[in-house]
mmCIF file of C-alpha atoms in Angstrom:
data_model
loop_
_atom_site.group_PDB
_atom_site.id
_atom_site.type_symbol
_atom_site.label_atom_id
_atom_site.label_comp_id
_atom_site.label_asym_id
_atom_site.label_seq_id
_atom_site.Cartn_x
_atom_site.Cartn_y
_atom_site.Cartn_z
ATOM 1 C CA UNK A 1 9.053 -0.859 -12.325
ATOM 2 C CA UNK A 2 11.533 -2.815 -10.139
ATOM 3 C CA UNK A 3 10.438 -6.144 -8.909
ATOM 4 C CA UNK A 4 7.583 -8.307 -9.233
ATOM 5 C CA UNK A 5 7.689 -11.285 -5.637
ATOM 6 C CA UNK A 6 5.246 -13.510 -5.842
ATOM 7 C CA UNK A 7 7.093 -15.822 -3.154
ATOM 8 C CA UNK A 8 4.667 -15.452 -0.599
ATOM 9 C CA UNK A 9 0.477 -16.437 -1.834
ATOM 10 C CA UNK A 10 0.286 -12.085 -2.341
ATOM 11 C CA UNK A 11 1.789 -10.395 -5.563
ATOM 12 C CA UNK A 12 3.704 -6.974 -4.707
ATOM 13 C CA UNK A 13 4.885 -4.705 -7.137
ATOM 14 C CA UNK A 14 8.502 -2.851 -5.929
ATOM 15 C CA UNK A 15 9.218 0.830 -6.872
ATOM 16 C CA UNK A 16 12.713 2.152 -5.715
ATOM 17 C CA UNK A 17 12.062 5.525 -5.538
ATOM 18 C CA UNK A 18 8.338 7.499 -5.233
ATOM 19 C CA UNK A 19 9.460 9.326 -8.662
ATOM 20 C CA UNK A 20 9.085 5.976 -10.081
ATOM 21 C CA UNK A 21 5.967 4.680 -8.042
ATOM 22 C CA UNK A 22 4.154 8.640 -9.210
ATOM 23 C CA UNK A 23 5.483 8.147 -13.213
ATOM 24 C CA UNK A 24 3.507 4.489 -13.464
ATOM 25 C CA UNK A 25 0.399 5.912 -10.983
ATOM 26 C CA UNK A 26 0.028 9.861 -11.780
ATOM 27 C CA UNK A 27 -3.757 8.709 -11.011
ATOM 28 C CA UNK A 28 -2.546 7.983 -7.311
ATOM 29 C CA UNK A 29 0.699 9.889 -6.593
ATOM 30 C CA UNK A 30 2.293 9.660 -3.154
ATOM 31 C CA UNK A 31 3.433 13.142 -2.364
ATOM 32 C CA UNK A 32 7.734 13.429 -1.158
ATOM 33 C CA UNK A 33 8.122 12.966 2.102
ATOM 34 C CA UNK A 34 7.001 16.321 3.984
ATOM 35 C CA UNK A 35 4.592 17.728 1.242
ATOM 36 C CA UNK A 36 1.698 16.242 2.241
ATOM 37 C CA UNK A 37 2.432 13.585 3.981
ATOM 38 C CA UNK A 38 0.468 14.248 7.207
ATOM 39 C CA UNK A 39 -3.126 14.729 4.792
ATOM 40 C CA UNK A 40 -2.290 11.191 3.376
ATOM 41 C CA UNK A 41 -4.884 8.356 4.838
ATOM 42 C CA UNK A 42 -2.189 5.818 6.361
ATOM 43 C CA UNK A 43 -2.168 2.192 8.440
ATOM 44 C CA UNK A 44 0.646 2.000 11.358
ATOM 45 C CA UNK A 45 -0.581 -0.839 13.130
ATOM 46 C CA UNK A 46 -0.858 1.206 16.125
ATOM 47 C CA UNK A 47 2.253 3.043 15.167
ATOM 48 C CA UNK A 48 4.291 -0.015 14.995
ATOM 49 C CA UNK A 49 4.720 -0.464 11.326
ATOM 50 C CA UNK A 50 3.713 -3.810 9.157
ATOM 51 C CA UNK A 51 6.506 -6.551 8.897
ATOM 52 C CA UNK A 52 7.513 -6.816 5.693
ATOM 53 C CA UNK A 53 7.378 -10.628 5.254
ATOM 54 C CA UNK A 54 7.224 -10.110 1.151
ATOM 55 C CA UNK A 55 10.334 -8.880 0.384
ATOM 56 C CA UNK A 56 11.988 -10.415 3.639
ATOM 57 C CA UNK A 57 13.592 -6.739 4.294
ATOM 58 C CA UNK A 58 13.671 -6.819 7.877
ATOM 59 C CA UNK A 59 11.945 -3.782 7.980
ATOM 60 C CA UNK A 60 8.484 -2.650 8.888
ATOM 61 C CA UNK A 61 6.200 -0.645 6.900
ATOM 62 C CA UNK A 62 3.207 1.666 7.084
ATOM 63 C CA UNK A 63 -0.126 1.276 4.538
ATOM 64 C CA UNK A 64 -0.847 4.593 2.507
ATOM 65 C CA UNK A 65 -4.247 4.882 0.604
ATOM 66 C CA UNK A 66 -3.887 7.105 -2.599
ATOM 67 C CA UNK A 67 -4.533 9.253 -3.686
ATOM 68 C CA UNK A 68 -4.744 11.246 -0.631
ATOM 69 C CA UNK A 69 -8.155 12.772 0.821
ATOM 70 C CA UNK A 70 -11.515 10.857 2.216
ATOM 71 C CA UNK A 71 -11.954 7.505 0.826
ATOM 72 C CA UNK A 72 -15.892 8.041 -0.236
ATOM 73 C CA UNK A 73 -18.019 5.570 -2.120
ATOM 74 C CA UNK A 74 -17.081 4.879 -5.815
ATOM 75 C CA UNK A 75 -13.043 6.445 -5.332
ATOM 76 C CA UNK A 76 -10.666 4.064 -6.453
ATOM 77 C CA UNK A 77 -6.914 3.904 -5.783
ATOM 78 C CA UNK A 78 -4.069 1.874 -4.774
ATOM 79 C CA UNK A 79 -2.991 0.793 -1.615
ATOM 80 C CA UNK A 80 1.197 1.042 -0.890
ATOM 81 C CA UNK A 81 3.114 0.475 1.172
ATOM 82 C CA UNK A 82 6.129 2.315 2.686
ATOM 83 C CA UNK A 83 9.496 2.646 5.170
ATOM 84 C CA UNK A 84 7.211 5.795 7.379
ATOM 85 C CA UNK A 85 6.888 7.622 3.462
ATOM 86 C CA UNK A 86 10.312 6.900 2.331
ATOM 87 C CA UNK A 87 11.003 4.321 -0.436
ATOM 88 C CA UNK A 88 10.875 1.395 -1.955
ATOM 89 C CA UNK A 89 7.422 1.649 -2.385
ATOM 90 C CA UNK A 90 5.635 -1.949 -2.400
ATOM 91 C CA UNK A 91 2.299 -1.765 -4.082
ATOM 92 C CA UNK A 92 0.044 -4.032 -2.649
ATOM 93 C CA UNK A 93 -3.307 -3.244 -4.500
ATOM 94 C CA UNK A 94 -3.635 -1.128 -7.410
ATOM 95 C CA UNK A 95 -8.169 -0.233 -9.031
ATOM 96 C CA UNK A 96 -9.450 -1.029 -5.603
ATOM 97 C CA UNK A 97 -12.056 1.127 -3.860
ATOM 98 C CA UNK A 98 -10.483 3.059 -1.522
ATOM 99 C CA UNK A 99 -13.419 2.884 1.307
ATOM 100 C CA UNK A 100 -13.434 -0.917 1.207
ATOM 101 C CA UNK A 101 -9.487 -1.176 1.148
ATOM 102 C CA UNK A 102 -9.902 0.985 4.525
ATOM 103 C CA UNK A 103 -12.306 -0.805 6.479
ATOM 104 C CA UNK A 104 -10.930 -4.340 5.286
ATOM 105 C CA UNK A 105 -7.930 -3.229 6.255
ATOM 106 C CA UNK A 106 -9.154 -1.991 10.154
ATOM 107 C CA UNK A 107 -11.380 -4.184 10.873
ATOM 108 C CA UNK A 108 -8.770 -7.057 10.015
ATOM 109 C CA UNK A 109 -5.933 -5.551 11.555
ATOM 110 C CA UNK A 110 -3.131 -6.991 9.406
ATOM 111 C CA UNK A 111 0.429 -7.020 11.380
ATOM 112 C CA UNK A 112 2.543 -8.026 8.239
ATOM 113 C CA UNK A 113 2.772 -6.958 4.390
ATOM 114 C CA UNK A 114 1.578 -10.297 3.300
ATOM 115 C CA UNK A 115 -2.118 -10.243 5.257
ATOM 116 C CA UNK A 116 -2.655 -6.997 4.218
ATOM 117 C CA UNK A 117 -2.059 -7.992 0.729
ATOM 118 C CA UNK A 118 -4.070 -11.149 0.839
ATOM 119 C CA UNK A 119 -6.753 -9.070 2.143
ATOM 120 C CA UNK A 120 -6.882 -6.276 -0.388
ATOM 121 C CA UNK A 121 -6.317 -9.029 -3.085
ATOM 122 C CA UNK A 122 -8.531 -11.446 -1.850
ATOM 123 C CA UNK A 123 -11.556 -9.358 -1.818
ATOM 124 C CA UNK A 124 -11.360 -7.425 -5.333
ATOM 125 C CA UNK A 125 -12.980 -10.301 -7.092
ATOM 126 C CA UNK A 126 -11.900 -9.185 -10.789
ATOM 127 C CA UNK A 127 -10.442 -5.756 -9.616
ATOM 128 C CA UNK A 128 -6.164 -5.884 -10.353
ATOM 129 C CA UNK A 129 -3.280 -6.897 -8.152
ATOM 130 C CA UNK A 130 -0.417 -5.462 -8.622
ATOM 131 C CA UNK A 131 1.564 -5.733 -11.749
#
């Protein structure tokens, strides 16, 4: 694993490449970039991308749900993020039910890395962060 930031009040975990991301998740793999990318469930803020305001990259990011497929009751994954399914990849919430970390996610509307991470961390109650 790369980096641990905890700079910000939400922990992230940083993976430089998706090999690296898939060897500590094989529970939750995110597939290379044109596999199956367009199956995946993703977050674009209305196709604008997340700011990334935990690692201070100056990029923005999009929120992947994994493993890939319908989120239904009792299926739990992580929550990742991504530059548009290139790397790093920034986990953001890792044993969190996949339905919940969608709606939370919609119905709050997060516009940078760090809300949706305090959102998806603040709500496990005893499920893990990253790390």
């Amino acid at each position: 694993m790369g980096v641990a930031y905890r700079e910000k009040s939400a922990p992230v975990a940083v993976f430089e490449s998706i090999a690296e991301y898939n060897i500590a998740y094989p529970h939750a793999q995110m597939p290379y970039l044109g596999d199956a990318h367009p199956r995946l469930r993703t977050f674009t803020c209305a196709a604008s991308g997340l700011w990334d305001d935990l690692t201070v990259s100056g990029y923005k990011y999009t929120l992947t749900f994994l493993p890939s497929g319908e989120p239904g009751p009792g299926r739990d994954g992580t929550v990742v993020a991504t530059r548009w399914g290139n790397p790093p990849v920034l986990l953001l919430a890792r044993q969190v039910p996949l339905q919940w970390a969608w709606e939370v996610v919609t119905k709050s509307w997060p516009t940078t890395l760090d809300s949706a991470a305090r959102l998806l961390n603040a709500g496990s109650r005893g499920r893990q962060g990253p790390g």
